[in-house]
């Protein structure tokens, strides 16, 4: 059996309990060495065979999986964050389907949630934004034209932008061109939840300047939207109706006065 496990966004204790247990039992681990915290390998048993996929091709990875399956061994494919986001897992799964090899997925904590935790940020504040757009700039891998930064920026919702910290000047230009005001709050979170994490508040207009000042060119997430104003205590939002006294739910009757005794 092959297990695709999300390693989480950095800190070794942010992997799920299920993911940790699979690492502890694995006979073979193939991990994304350029991104996954190597301390996660401390969970592996002494005789576990460990492969760094940063030096491997797709064919190399599949060959290791095929051999482990043929030998009746448990194999964990350890991806950074949550493998469903920019994880390139579908191409691996398709190969395994062709080979008749079974696999399962175990979710992980993606960087956008690690960054939100670091900033004590709520992405969806009533009256400001009720949507989170997760996207990226095109680089070596293209992005469909209908999913351009400008088209998403026109919604002025909250955005978490991956794989783009080396293109902040162009990103800033496109965000403003798409509809964000230059003074819209933004943040750069470098290596969210890692020991060497860095986080900086800025605006859409000062994204590039901030990245240059702190020499950030990779391994960072960029957040954009009016909800970022809450980090500095300046967000003007509406309170959730969920906890309003006059709001009735399946579990609580509406109240006109104070708390019931």
Short mmCIF file of C-alpha atoms in Angstrom, two decimals:
data_model
loop_
_atom_site.label_atom_id
_atom_site.label_comp_id
_atom_site.label_asym_id
_atom_site.label_seq_id
_atom_site.Cartn_x
_atom_site.Cartn_y
_atom_site.Cartn_z
CA UNK A 1 0.00 0.00 0.00
CA UNK A 2 1.20 3.51 -0.84
CA UNK A 3 0.19 6.33 1.51
CA UNK A 4 0.29 9.91 0.27
CA UNK A 5 0.76 11.90 3.47
CA UNK A 6 0.63 15.67 3.93
CA UNK A 7 3.59 16.62 6.12
CA UNK A 8 2.07 19.91 7.22
CA UNK A 9 3.49 23.38 6.71
CA UNK A 10 6.73 22.97 8.64
CA UNK A 11 6.69 22.24 12.36
CA UNK A 12 7.12 18.50 12.92
CA UNK A 13 4.24 18.36 15.41
CA UNK A 14 1.77 19.80 12.88
CA UNK A 15 1.55 16.52 11.00
CA UNK A 16 -1.71 14.66 11.69
CA UNK A 17 -1.72 11.80 14.19
CA UNK A 18 -2.63 9.45 11.34
CA UNK A 19 0.28 10.70 9.26
CA UNK A 20 2.70 10.34 12.18
CA UNK A 21 1.59 6.74 12.82
CA UNK A 22 2.07 5.86 9.16
CA UNK A 23 5.61 7.30 9.26
CA UNK A 24 6.33 5.22 12.36
CA UNK A 25 5.20 2.02 10.62
CA UNK A 26 6.62 2.72 7.15
CA UNK A 27 9.21 0.43 5.58
CA UNK A 28 9.92 3.00 2.87
CA UNK A 29 9.56 6.79 2.91
CA UNK A 30 9.87 9.02 -0.14
CA UNK A 31 9.91 12.62 1.08
CA UNK A 32 10.05 15.99 -0.64
CA UNK A 33 13.48 16.92 0.69
CA UNK A 34 13.52 20.46 -0.68
CA UNK A 35 10.44 21.41 1.34
CA UNK A 36 9.58 18.92 4.09
CA UNK A 37 11.07 19.44 7.54
CA UNK A 38 13.69 16.65 7.88
CA UNK A 39 12.85 16.32 11.60
CA UNK A 40 9.71 14.46 10.49
CA UNK A 41 12.03 11.60 9.56
CA UNK A 42 12.73 11.16 13.28
CA UNK A 43 9.38 9.36 13.40
CA UNK A 44 10.72 6.65 11.07
CA UNK A 45 11.91 3.32 12.44
CA UNK A 46 15.66 2.60 12.26
CA UNK A 47 15.49 0.14 9.36
CA UNK A 48 13.20 2.32 7.20
CA UNK A 49 14.59 3.10 3.73
CA UNK A 50 14.39 6.86 3.03
CA UNK A 51 14.47 8.48 -0.42
CA UNK A 52 14.68 12.21 -1.17
CA UNK A 53 12.39 12.98 -4.11
CA UNK A 54 14.18 16.29 -4.74
CA UNK A 55 16.82 14.29 -6.62
CA UNK A 56 14.37 11.91 -8.31
CA UNK A 57 12.25 11.90 -11.46
CA UNK A 58 8.65 10.72 -11.60
CA UNK A 59 9.88 7.43 -13.03
CA UNK A 60 12.35 7.02 -10.15
CA UNK A 61 9.61 7.62 -7.59
CA UNK A 62 7.23 5.13 -9.20
CA UNK A 63 9.99 2.53 -9.41
CA UNK A 64 10.60 2.75 -5.65
CA UNK A 65 6.85 2.47 -5.00
CA UNK A 66 6.59 -0.51 -7.37
CA UNK A 67 9.49 -2.30 -5.67
CA UNK A 68 8.13 -1.68 -2.16
CA UNK A 69 4.71 -2.98 -3.20
CA UNK A 70 6.25 -6.06 -4.78
CA UNK A 71 8.06 -6.79 -1.54
CA UNK A 72 4.92 -6.35 0.55
CA UNK A 73 6.26 -3.24 2.26
CA UNK A 74 4.44 -0.12 3.44
CA UNK A 75 5.49 3.03 1.57
CA UNK A 76 4.79 6.63 2.59
CA UNK A 77 5.05 9.36 -0.01
CA UNK A 78 5.56 12.43 2.20
CA UNK A 79 4.54 15.71 0.58
CA UNK A 80 4.85 19.22 1.96
CA UNK A 81 1.74 20.95 3.37
CA UNK A 82 -1.33 19.23 1.98
CA UNK A 83 -0.62 17.27 -1.16
CA UNK A 84 -3.89 18.34 -2.80
CA UNK A 85 -2.39 21.83 -3.32
CA UNK A 86 0.42 22.01 -5.88
CA UNK A 87 1.53 18.54 -4.85
CA UNK A 88 1.84 16.92 -8.32
CA UNK A 89 0.19 13.82 -6.88
CA UNK A 90 -2.29 13.09 -9.66
CA UNK A 91 0.45 12.01 -12.06
CA UNK A 92 1.79 9.60 -9.44
CA UNK A 93 -1.66 8.19 -8.71
CA UNK A 94 -2.37 7.68 -12.41
CA UNK A 95 0.81 5.63 -12.75
CA UNK A 96 -0.14 3.55 -9.72
CA UNK A 97 -3.61 2.97 -11.20
CA UNK A 98 -1.99 1.62 -14.36
CA UNK A 99 0.17 -0.68 -12.27
CA UNK A 100 -2.76 -1.86 -10.15
CA UNK A 101 -1.16 -0.58 -6.93
CA UNK A 102 -3.49 0.62 -4.16
CA UNK A 103 -2.99 3.94 -2.40
CA UNK A 104 -4.63 6.23 0.15
CA UNK A 105 -4.34 9.93 0.97
CA UNK A 106 -3.87 11.53 4.39
CA UNK A 107 -4.43 15.31 4.48
CA UNK A 108 -2.00 17.82 5.93
CA UNK A 109 -1.96 21.41 7.17
CA UNK A 110 -1.29 23.66 4.20
CA UNK A 111 0.89 26.78 4.40
CA UNK A 112 -2.08 29.14 4.17
CA UNK A 113 -3.43 27.72 7.43
CA UNK A 114 -0.04 27.75 9.09
CA UNK A 115 0.36 31.40 8.07
CA UNK A 116 -3.12 32.26 9.39
CA UNK A 117 -2.27 30.65 12.72
CA UNK A 118 1.00 32.57 12.89
CA UNK A 119 -0.84 35.85 12.36
CA UNK A 120 -3.89 34.85 14.47
CA UNK A 121 -5.83 35.62 11.33
CA UNK A 122 -9.43 34.79 10.37
CA UNK A 123 -9.73 34.67 6.59
CA UNK A 124 -13.50 35.11 6.48
CA UNK A 125 -14.76 38.13 8.39
CA UNK A 126 -18.44 39.10 7.93
CA UNK A 127 -18.76 42.36 6.03
CA UNK A 128 -15.20 42.15 4.65
CA UNK A 129 -14.68 38.83 2.91
CA UNK A 130 -16.41 35.46 2.96
CA UNK A 131 -14.15 33.80 0.40
CA UNK A 132 -10.55 32.64 0.27
CA UNK A 133 -8.89 32.35 -3.14
CA UNK A 134 -5.86 30.05 -3.25
CA UNK A 135 -3.76 30.61 -6.34
CA UNK A 136 -0.28 31.24 -7.74
CA UNK A 137 1.55 33.29 -10.35
CA UNK A 138 2.66 31.49 -13.49
CA UNK A 139 6.33 30.58 -13.48
CA UNK A 140 7.86 27.46 -15.01
CA UNK A 141 4.36 26.00 -14.80
CA UNK A 142 1.67 27.93 -16.67
CA UNK A 143 -1.63 29.12 -15.18
CA UNK A 144 -4.86 29.03 -17.23
CA UNK A 145 -5.66 32.50 -18.59
CA UNK A 146 -9.10 32.45 -16.95
CA UNK A 147 -7.33 32.07 -13.58
CA UNK A 148 -5.02 35.05 -13.88
CA UNK A 149 -4.12 37.10 -10.81
CA UNK A 150 -5.95 40.07 -12.34
CA UNK A 151 -9.20 38.13 -12.76
CA UNK A 152 -9.15 36.91 -9.16
CA UNK A 153 -8.16 40.35 -7.87
CA UNK A 154 -11.35 41.78 -9.37
CA UNK A 155 -13.32 40.02 -6.61
CA UNK A 156 -11.26 41.77 -3.90
CA UNK A 157 -11.75 38.72 -1.71
CA UNK A 158 -9.02 37.31 0.54
CA UNK A 159 -6.19 35.72 -1.41
CA UNK A 160 -3.44 33.28 -0.43
CA UNK A 161 -0.81 33.29 -3.15
CA UNK A 162 1.62 30.39 -3.32
CA UNK A 163 4.89 29.95 -5.22
CA UNK A 164 5.16 33.64 -6.09
CA UNK A 165 7.51 35.24 -3.57
CA UNK A 166 10.21 35.62 -6.21
CA UNK A 167 7.88 37.66 -8.44
CA UNK A 168 6.53 40.25 -6.01
CA UNK A 169 7.03 43.27 -8.26
CA UNK A 170 4.94 41.78 -11.05
CA UNK A 171 2.47 40.34 -8.55
CA UNK A 172 1.90 43.76 -6.99
CA UNK A 173 1.31 45.29 -10.40
CA UNK A 174 -1.22 42.63 -11.38
CA UNK A 175 -3.10 42.81 -8.09
CA UNK A 176 -3.58 46.57 -8.48
CA UNK A 177 -4.42 46.22 -12.17
CA UNK A 178 -7.05 43.62 -11.26
CA UNK A 179 -8.86 45.74 -8.69
CA UNK A 180 -7.14 45.90 -5.32
CA UNK A 181 -6.39 49.37 -4.00
CA UNK A 182 -2.63 49.99 -3.53
CA UNK A 183 -3.18 50.45 0.23
CA UNK A 184 -4.95 47.07 0.61
CA UNK A 185 -3.32 45.20 3.52
CA UNK A 186 -0.99 42.32 2.68
CA UNK A 187 1.45 40.03 4.44
CA UNK A 188 4.46 37.92 3.60
CA UNK A 189 4.93 34.82 5.74
CA UNK A 190 8.23 33.02 5.22
CA UNK A 191 8.39 29.34 6.26
CA UNK A 192 5.20 29.39 8.31
CA UNK A 193 5.52 27.38 11.57
CA UNK A 194 9.25 26.61 11.05
CA UNK A 195 11.73 27.70 13.75
CA UNK A 196 13.09 30.36 11.38
CA UNK A 197 9.66 31.69 10.39
CA UNK A 198 9.44 35.36 9.42
CA UNK A 199 6.28 37.42 8.92
CA UNK A 200 5.85 40.97 7.66
CA UNK A 201 2.80 43.17 7.24
CA UNK A 202 2.74 45.52 4.28
CA UNK A 203 0.35 46.67 1.54
CA UNK A 204 -0.21 45.52 -2.00
CA UNK A 205 1.83 48.51 -3.17
CA UNK A 206 4.77 47.73 -0.87
CA UNK A 207 4.92 43.95 -1.40
CA UNK A 208 8.06 44.08 -3.52
CA UNK A 209 9.81 46.60 -1.30
CA UNK A 210 9.08 44.47 1.78
CA UNK A 211 10.30 41.28 0.12
CA UNK A 212 13.52 43.00 -1.02
CA UNK A 213 14.19 44.55 2.40
CA UNK A 214 14.02 41.14 4.05
CA UNK A 215 15.65 39.22 1.17
CA UNK A 216 12.68 36.92 0.68
CA UNK A 217 12.63 35.23 -2.71
CA UNK A 218 11.23 31.75 -1.99
CA UNK A 219 9.43 29.51 0.54
CA UNK A 220 6.98 32.27 1.46
CA UNK A 221 3.24 32.71 1.22
CA UNK A 222 1.69 36.04 0.27
CA UNK A 223 -1.66 37.03 1.76
CA UNK A 224 -3.80 39.87 0.43
CA UNK A 225 -7.13 41.38 1.45
CA UNK A 226 -8.94 43.72 3.79
CA UNK A 227 -9.12 40.99 6.46
CA UNK A 228 -5.37 41.50 7.03
CA UNK A 229 -6.24 44.76 8.79
CA UNK A 230 -7.30 42.68 11.82
CA UNK A 231 -3.65 41.82 12.51
CA UNK A 232 -3.04 45.46 13.44
CA UNK A 233 -6.47 45.78 15.11
CA UNK A 234 -7.93 48.00 12.39
CA UNK A 235 -10.42 45.70 10.65
CA UNK A 236 -13.97 47.06 10.59
CA UNK A 237 -16.06 43.93 10.37
CA UNK A 238 -19.48 42.71 11.46
CA UNK A 239 -19.83 40.24 14.31
CA UNK A 240 -20.90 36.75 13.38
CA UNK A 241 -24.63 36.11 13.71
CA UNK A 242 -23.83 32.63 14.98
CA UNK A 243 -23.44 33.78 18.58
CA UNK A 244 -25.97 36.62 18.57
CA UNK A 245 -28.58 36.25 21.33
CA UNK A 246 -31.47 36.72 18.90
CA UNK A 247 -30.11 34.13 16.44
CA UNK A 248 -31.80 30.75 16.77
CA UNK A 249 -30.09 27.50 15.87
CA UNK A 250 -30.80 23.80 16.18
CA UNK A 251 -29.02 23.88 19.54
CA UNK A 252 -30.03 27.24 20.99
CA UNK A 253 -33.28 29.21 21.19
CA UNK A 254 -33.28 32.92 20.47
CA UNK A 255 -33.16 35.10 23.56
CA UNK A 256 -34.60 38.53 24.08
CA UNK A 257 -33.06 39.21 27.45
CA UNK A 258 -29.92 38.03 29.20
CA UNK A 259 -28.57 34.57 29.77
CA UNK A 260 -31.00 31.91 30.93
CA UNK A 261 -30.28 30.46 34.36
#
